[in-house]
Amino acid sequence: MAAVLAMVARGCGGVWRRLRQRCAVRPGSGPFPRGERAVACNARGGMMSAGKSGLTPWIPVVGLEIHAQISSNSKLFSGSQVQFAAPPNSLVSFFDASLPGTLPVLNRRCVEAAVMTGLALNCHINKKSLFDRKHYFYADLPAGYQITQQRVPIAVNGSLSYSLCIDNKMSQMVTKTVRIKQIQLEQDSGKSLHDDARSQTLVDLNRAGVGLMELVMEPDMCCGEEAAAAVRELQLILQTLGSSQAVMAEGQLRVDANVSVHHPGEPYGVRTEVKNINSIRFLAKAVDYEIQRQIEELGNGGTISNETRAFDSKLGFMPEPNLPPLILYDAKSLPANMNHQQVINIDWIRERLPDLPSVKREKLVEQYGILPEHSFTLLVWQQDQNCNSRHSNEDGLPEFFENVVKQTQMKPKKVIGWILNDLLSYLKQHSLTVKESPVSSFLLADLLNLLEKKEISSTAAKQVLAELWKGKGKTPLETVKEQKLELLQDQKELEQICQAVIDGQENEVMAIKAGNQKVLNKLIGLVQKKTQGRSNPVLVKQLLEKKLSE
Amino acid sequence: MLRSSLRQVSAALKEGRVTPTELCQRCLALIKSTKFLNAYITVTEETALKQAEESEKRRKRGQPLGILDGIPIAVKDNFNTAGIETTCASNMLKGYISPYNATVVQKLLDQGAVLLGKTNLDEFAMGSGSTDGVFGPVRNPWSYSKQYKEKSVPKSHSEDEEYNWVITGGSSGGSAAAVSSFTCFAALGSDTGGSTRNPAAHCGVVGLKPTYGLISRHGLIPLVNSMDVPGILTRCVDDAAVLLGSLAGHDPKDSTTIQDDFKPFELPDLPDVSKLSIGIPKEYHAPGLSSEILSLWSKAADLFKNAGAKVVEVSLPHTRYSIVCYHVLCTAEVASNMARFDGLEYGHRSDVKDSTESMYAATRREGFNDVVRGRILSGNYFLLKQNYEKYFVKAQKVRRLIANDFGKVFGSGVDILLTPTTLSDAVPYTEFIQEDNRTRSAQDDILTQAANMAGLPAINVPTALSERGLPVGLQFIGRSFQEKQLLTVAKWFEKQVQFPVIQLEEAERHDNGVFQHQKSASFS
């Protein structure tokens, strides 16, 4: 293939494709065999059967390498802005283009983000870490090396707890832990655009030099679902910290999975790498597919080989001579005469860490008595929200829920149903963020109060809500009044309606009298219909029963 | 006027005895008539005259930017200069116009200096002769001096000047030749293993390599990042102190510069060395050291003794590993630093376009000379995963031992080390090129390189003329960041030895000013 390399002109369109995917064993976008049963998750710690032919069980082992783009105004070693989808090569400093004589200058914000992330993931923060050059020739790596932390990374030996449900049942959640080997700071590369028609490779350096945290997770997982759950939790933590926006679709969170299988009691098998996975859903599928593939391959007498590793093994490292060791301090080691603008104090950062998702969930469960799985839905949905809106610290679903609870007499346990069922489904249906909801927490609380005071039935409440979604600026009470949805307070009127229903349904009355109590529900329904949902079903039932027994 | 020192000419500018434009024009004229030296790659006549004009306005207004305002200077062509070609004497960067100024260049311009041009060097500063650049070798001005012609040429079998001209040393040979031939008052060089001090010694000028981290490297195209230092070439030690004062200090763009403020200093008029302890490292009595230089070295030690200083023999036992250690560290960093020259973003790009890889290969083959390619090859070998521990890590450890040697000596009470700068005086070009670059560099760097390994400040002070009428210099090595003490000693020594001024026909023709510091007595 002839390839002419050129810098992309501003405004040049096209589809981006990472060439390095070609090195991957299984390209990130390969077709997924239809109808192939994904490997069942063995969240209980079970083993995998090798399918029809398998007699000895297989144990799959999954480890992850995750690149999280640091959320910062400027790049890791230069003053260029960081911005998604800017015109090609519009955010490139002399250093980013590796002009001769330029030198890296470490961005304090990126270091703080890595320290924050390290602390949140229970890591040991190295007070002295070092930068290295990792050499390889690639068009979107202008210097011919990437500055990374090969020898002594900024954070090591951490852990991440995540939960997942067994057999897709929300009620059966288990919590697992994956060890974090290390977190290292490193530069992102640029992007190559391959124009096959004209045999050209175009290079966009906007992303070159953006700060990344590479998180290496030990192979403590055993299926796609576990990997997905771990990444989802990590994503949530990063977004809570604000250390990364972690939007997978924008490449702010990129996952490589190492997969191998082995028999119990035997050493780990040869691992392969599934690279550049860009959605959580695909991560689960890709990992399970690779496990299944390896099991089948080995079952058929084949072997697993790792092309990616062979490619990597020749790469050389060298200390980055232009950056002194990165020294961090804690309260104890902080020198008295040091300018505080020039030092990073780990303890200072630790004290200011926000509540992590796990703590937030615990608090929600404890404070409001909601179910743990509901706390997950609240937080996970907040995360999905952030993916769309890219405002990682905005008030999300948990805050909405808490605000409703504050403003209503209804018990939180009942409120959560309205949030998770009614609000959530509406927002999902219309692809709205919590902030964009036409019904504010105040309005919803107002409505729930009417329900709680028995001024309207729950059927009516839903009708009111449907009206409120239209966002016409009316209060729930106004809507109730307008549509005459308030509960019938006049007992005589209700009795008359009940009587009318009984009189009109001779067959049903006979059935009930014959002992078929189920039919009573039909009568209740008819009363509700006649009253347009304005009757209190409990009261209606009492009245009907009374009349039928007369 | 052209032959006076920077401080003297600055005084003349201040008093209005000469204007910046006149000075600039005279320098430009001399550059033209000494073009055969090949000291300059680019002469920036137009911008220089403009800068001189600006300086003149400031001086007329009585608002000069300082001592450097209106002073013509030259810069080695491995420092980035905005809008002016920066080539590193390589095909790879021929025609490359940098969009920014190196910090040191910016500092000089900010203080009103007039940039005359970019000086010649070995390609990417890899060499010790200034003979291996794509623009051809630099000729040592002393080859054309009355002193050399009188002493050397009659002994030669050939009358042909072409055959007898001697090299400048390198790699900052262009800068040394420019200062030596009076075409500028100061020049920037770079010093990684001796590249400022070595040509300074051969060209009879002062060459200062400051402490690593004292002057910004931002914009200096690197050879070995962990050893590179911008170097200062001047006619006398006082001038070096002036330049140092205007260049030193923290640069936010170079994270390896020290944070502490640097206070510019003036050197005492009558330096006192009687309370000092001067160390004579015995390992610098190296194989190949000429008897002439050995005897000068010993006379110099006597001068200090006679002045009341304590002179002690000291040992730097790991010096002998310095060359091989340097070879590994240098080539490894070179391999890494040169990786960026792939023809994509800037510089030469080959027409070969069968594939990306073949384009890379052809670009680098066409762009780099054999010396550069050879070093890249060795460096990549040392950086291979299986070799890294064996070579690179070991070399780093040896480097630490070399640095520790100095630490011990200075810790024992020695203030300054006195050594030769070079093994001999400059050799004729024809002789020099008999050996390859690697052998030459290994031989020539032997006395200068250890200071780079340890990051210490060191200075060449022109000392005497050899029997052949060529300059010989001695080197002083000081403690880290103790430039003031180092320069004070150097100035005292300079006063003692009264190094003769080069008698260069071209310069004399262009210079009708008063010959300020003609020396009759010489130290030999």
PDB file of N, CA and C in Angstrom, chain A residues 128-169:
ATOM      1  N   LYS A 128       7.627   9.816  45.050  1.00  0.00           N
ATOM      2  CA  LYS A 128       8.563  10.126  43.968  1.00  0.00           C
ATOM      3  C   LYS A 128       8.234   9.207  42.796  1.00  0.00           C
ATOM      4  N   SER A 129       7.846   9.769  41.702  1.00  0.00           N
ATOM      5  CA  SER A 129       7.621   8.947  40.514  1.00  0.00           C
ATOM      6  C   SER A 129       8.440   9.515  39.362  1.00  0.00           C
ATOM      7  N   LEU A 130       8.629   8.693  38.335  1.00  0.00           N
ATOM      8  CA  LEU A 130       9.550   9.052  37.259  1.00  0.00           C
ATOM      9  C   LEU A 130       8.865   8.964  35.897  1.00  0.00           C
ATOM     10  N   PHE A 131       9.394   9.706  34.969  1.00  0.00           N
ATOM     11  CA  PHE A 131       8.866   9.646  33.608  1.00  0.00           C
ATOM     12  C   PHE A 131       9.864   8.939  32.683  1.00  0.00           C
ATOM     13  N   ASP A 132       9.311   8.194  31.742  1.00  0.00           N
ATOM     14  CA  ASP A 132      10.138   7.459  30.789  1.00  0.00           C
ATOM     15  C   ASP A 132       9.651   7.726  29.375  1.00  0.00           C
ATOM     16  N   ARG A 133      10.544   7.457  28.447  1.00  0.00           N
ATOM     17  CA  ARG A 133      10.154   7.511  27.043  1.00  0.00           C
ATOM     18  C   ARG A 133       9.939   6.092  26.549  1.00  0.00           C
ATOM     19  N   LYS A 134       8.814   5.888  25.908  1.00  0.00           N
ATOM     20  CA  LYS A 134       8.553   4.585  25.285  1.00  0.00           C
ATOM     21  C   LYS A 134       8.620   4.809  23.785  1.00  0.00           C
ATOM     22  N   HIS A 135       9.548   4.136  23.142  1.00  0.00           N
ATOM     23  CA  HIS A 135       9.821   4.427  21.734  1.00  0.00           C
ATOM     24  C   HIS A 135       9.036   3.560  20.771  1.00  0.00           C
ATOM     25  N   TYR A 136       8.411   4.172  19.842  1.00  0.00           N
ATOM     26  CA  TYR A 136       7.944   3.453  18.666  1.00  0.00           C
ATOM     27  C   TYR A 136       7.662   4.450  17.553  1.00  0.00           C
ATOM     28  N   PHE A 137       7.842   3.996  16.333  1.00  0.00           N
ATOM     29  CA  PHE A 137       7.619   4.866  15.181  1.00  0.00           C
ATOM     30  C   PHE A 137       6.170   4.798  14.775  1.00  0.00           C
ATOM     31  N   TYR A 138       5.499   5.901  14.819  1.00  0.00           N
ATOM     32  CA  TYR A 138       4.134   5.917  14.355  1.00  0.00           C
ATOM     33  C   TYR A 138       3.765   7.334  13.938  1.00  0.00           C
ATOM     34  N   ALA A 139       3.016   7.428  12.879  1.00  0.00           N
ATOM     35  CA  ALA A 139       2.746   8.748  12.311  1.00  0.00           C
ATOM     36  C   ALA A 139       2.059   9.687  13.292  1.00  0.00           C
ATOM     37  N   ASP A 140       1.212   9.126  14.173  1.00  0.00           N
ATOM     38  CA  ASP A 140       0.514  10.039  15.077  1.00  0.00           C
ATOM     39  C   ASP A 140       1.249  10.203  16.408  1.00  0.00           C
ATOM     40  N   LEU A 141       2.486   9.742  16.446  1.00  0.00           N
ATOM     41  CA  LEU A 141       3.341   9.954  17.620  1.00  0.00           C
ATOM     42  C   LEU A 141       4.547  10.765  17.153  1.00  0.00           C
ATOM     43  N   PRO A 142       4.431  12.074  17.104  1.00  0.00           N
ATOM     44  CA  PRO A 142       5.417  12.890  16.381  1.00  0.00           C
ATOM     45  C   PRO A 142       6.838  12.802  16.938  1.00  0.00           C
ATOM     46  N   ALA A 143       7.007  12.600  18.228  1.00  0.00           N
ATOM     47  CA  ALA A 143       8.361  12.582  18.782  1.00  0.00           C
ATOM     48  C   ALA A 143       9.051  11.242  18.555  1.00  0.00           C
ATOM     49  N   GLY A 144       8.283  10.222  18.184  1.00  0.00           N
ATOM     50  CA  GLY A 144       8.880   8.894  18.058  1.00  0.00           C
ATOM     51  C   GLY A 144       8.916   8.180  19.396  1.00  0.00           C
ATOM     52  N   TYR A 145       8.424   8.831  20.423  1.00  0.00           N
ATOM     53  CA  TYR A 145       8.294   8.174  21.728  1.00  0.00           C
ATOM     54  C   TYR A 145       7.147   8.823  22.480  1.00  0.00           C
ATOM     55  N   GLN A 146       6.621   8.033  23.412  1.00  0.00           N
ATOM     56  CA  GLN A 146       5.550   8.527  24.266  1.00  0.00           C
ATOM     57  C   GLN A 146       6.149   8.728  25.648  1.00  0.00           C
ATOM     58  N   ILE A 147       5.847   9.835  26.286  1.00  0.00           N
ATOM     59  CA  ILE A 147       6.322  10.006  27.662  1.00  0.00           C
ATOM     60  C   ILE A 147       5.298   9.349  28.581  1.00  0.00           C
ATOM     61  N   THR A 148       5.807   8.396  29.379  1.00  0.00           N
ATOM     62  CA  THR A 148       4.922   7.607  30.233  1.00  0.00           C
ATOM     63  C   THR A 148       5.640   7.355  31.557  1.00  0.00           C
ATOM     64  N   GLN A 149       5.065   6.521  32.389  1.00  0.00           N
ATOM     65  CA  GLN A 149       5.718   6.204  33.664  1.00  0.00           C
ATOM     66  C   GLN A 149       5.910   4.705  33.764  1.00  0.00           C
ATOM     67  N   GLN A 150       6.962   4.226  33.154  1.00  0.00           N
ATOM     68  CA  GLN A 150       7.192   2.802  33.062  1.00  0.00           C
ATOM     69  C   GLN A 150       7.760   2.247  34.366  1.00  0.00           C
ATOM     70  N   ARG A 151       8.758   2.910  34.916  1.00  0.00           N
ATOM     71  CA  ARG A 151       9.477   2.331  36.049  1.00  0.00           C
ATOM     72  C   ARG A 151       8.788   2.590  37.383  1.00  0.00           C
ATOM     73  N   VAL A 152       8.570   3.866  37.678  1.00  0.00           N
ATOM     74  CA  VAL A 152       7.933   4.197  38.951  1.00  0.00           C
ATOM     75  C   VAL A 152       6.704   5.062  38.675  1.00  0.00           C
ATOM     76  N   PRO A 153       5.522   4.439  38.607  1.00  0.00           N
ATOM     77  CA  PRO A 153       4.312   5.207  38.327  1.00  0.00           C
ATOM     78  C   PRO A 153       3.832   5.986  39.549  1.00  0.00           C
ATOM     79  N   ILE A 154       2.886   6.867  39.328  1.00  0.00           N
ATOM     80  CA  ILE A 154       2.455   7.766  40.406  1.00  0.00           C
ATOM     81  C   ILE A 154       1.656   7.038  41.485  1.00  0.00           C
ATOM     82  N   ALA A 155       0.949   5.974  41.105  1.00  0.00           N
ATOM     83  CA  ALA A 155       0.145   5.271  42.111  1.00  0.00           C
ATOM     84  C   ALA A 155       0.214   3.770  41.862  1.00  0.00           C
ATOM     85  N   VAL A 156       0.255   2.984  42.940  1.00  0.00           N
ATOM     86  CA  VAL A 156       0.343   1.525  42.806  1.00  0.00           C
ATOM     87  C   VAL A 156      -0.517   0.834  43.872  1.00  0.00           C
ATOM     88  N   ASN A 157      -0.742  -0.455  43.641  1.00  0.00           N
ATOM     89  CA  ASN A 157      -1.354  -1.326  44.647  1.00  0.00           C
ATOM     90  C   ASN A 157      -2.688  -0.827  45.188  1.00  0.00           C
ATOM     91  N   GLY A 158      -3.636  -0.656  44.331  1.00  0.00           N
ATOM     92  CA  GLY A 158      -4.957  -0.231  44.762  1.00  0.00           C
ATOM     93  C   GLY A 158      -5.987  -1.322  44.568  1.00  0.00           C
ATOM     94  N   SER A 159      -7.235  -0.959  44.728  1.00  0.00           N
ATOM     95  CA  SER A 159      -8.304  -1.925  44.492  1.00  0.00           C
ATOM     96  C   SER A 159      -9.587  -1.188  44.129  1.00  0.00           C
ATOM     97  N   LEU A 160     -10.433  -1.900  43.428  1.00  0.00           N
ATOM     98  CA  LEU A 160     -11.724  -1.332  43.018  1.00  0.00           C
ATOM     99  C   LEU A 160     -12.801  -2.350  43.333  1.00  0.00           C
ATOM    100  N   SER A 161     -13.788  -1.940  44.121  1.00  0.00           N
ATOM    101  CA  SER A 161     -14.921  -2.822  44.396  1.00  0.00           C
ATOM    102  C   SER A 161     -16.053  -2.471  43.458  1.00  0.00           C
ATOM    103  N   TYR A 162     -16.672  -3.501  42.935  1.00  0.00           N
ATOM    104  CA  TYR A 162     -17.793  -3.265  42.031  1.00  0.00           C
ATOM    105  C   TYR A 162     -18.858  -4.315  42.295  1.00  0.00           C
ATOM    106  N   SER A 163     -20.074  -4.038  41.911  1.00  0.00           N
ATOM    107  CA  SER A 163     -21.163  -4.976  42.162  1.00  0.00           C
ATOM    108  C   SER A 163     -21.788  -5.378  40.852  1.00  0.00           C
ATOM    109  N   LEU A 164     -22.271  -6.569  40.822  1.00  0.00           N
ATOM    110  CA  LEU A 164     -23.029  -6.990  39.653  1.00  0.00           C
ATOM    111  C   LEU A 164     -24.106  -7.954  40.110  1.00  0.00           C
ATOM    112  N   CYS A 165     -25.125  -8.102  39.279  1.00  0.00           N
ATOM    113  CA  CYS A 165     -26.226  -8.944  39.707  1.00  0.00           C
ATOM    114  C   CYS A 165     -26.100 -10.311  39.059  1.00  0.00           C
ATOM    115  N   ILE A 166     -26.585 -11.281  39.774  1.00  0.00           N
ATOM    116  CA  ILE A 166     -26.493 -12.653  39.289  1.00  0.00           C
ATOM    117  C   ILE A 166     -27.709 -12.950  38.426  1.00  0.00           C
ATOM    118  N   ASP A 167     -27.493 -13.560  37.321  1.00  0.00           N
ATOM    119  CA  ASP A 167     -28.564 -13.968  36.410  1.00  0.00           C
ATOM    120  C   ASP A 167     -29.500 -12.808  36.079  1.00  0.00           C
ATOM    121  N   ASN A 168     -28.928 -11.639  35.978  1.00  0.00           N
ATOM    122  CA  ASN A 168     -29.724 -10.471  35.611  1.00  0.00           C
ATOM    123  C   ASN A 168     -30.816 -10.106  36.601  1.00  0.00           C
ATOM    124  N   LYS A 169     -30.718 -10.631  37.803  1.00  0.00           N
ATOM    125  CA  LYS A 169     -31.742 -10.279  38.792  1.00  0.00           C
ATOM    126  C   LYS A 169     -31.190  -9.165  39.664  1.00  0.00           C
TER     127      LYS A 169
END
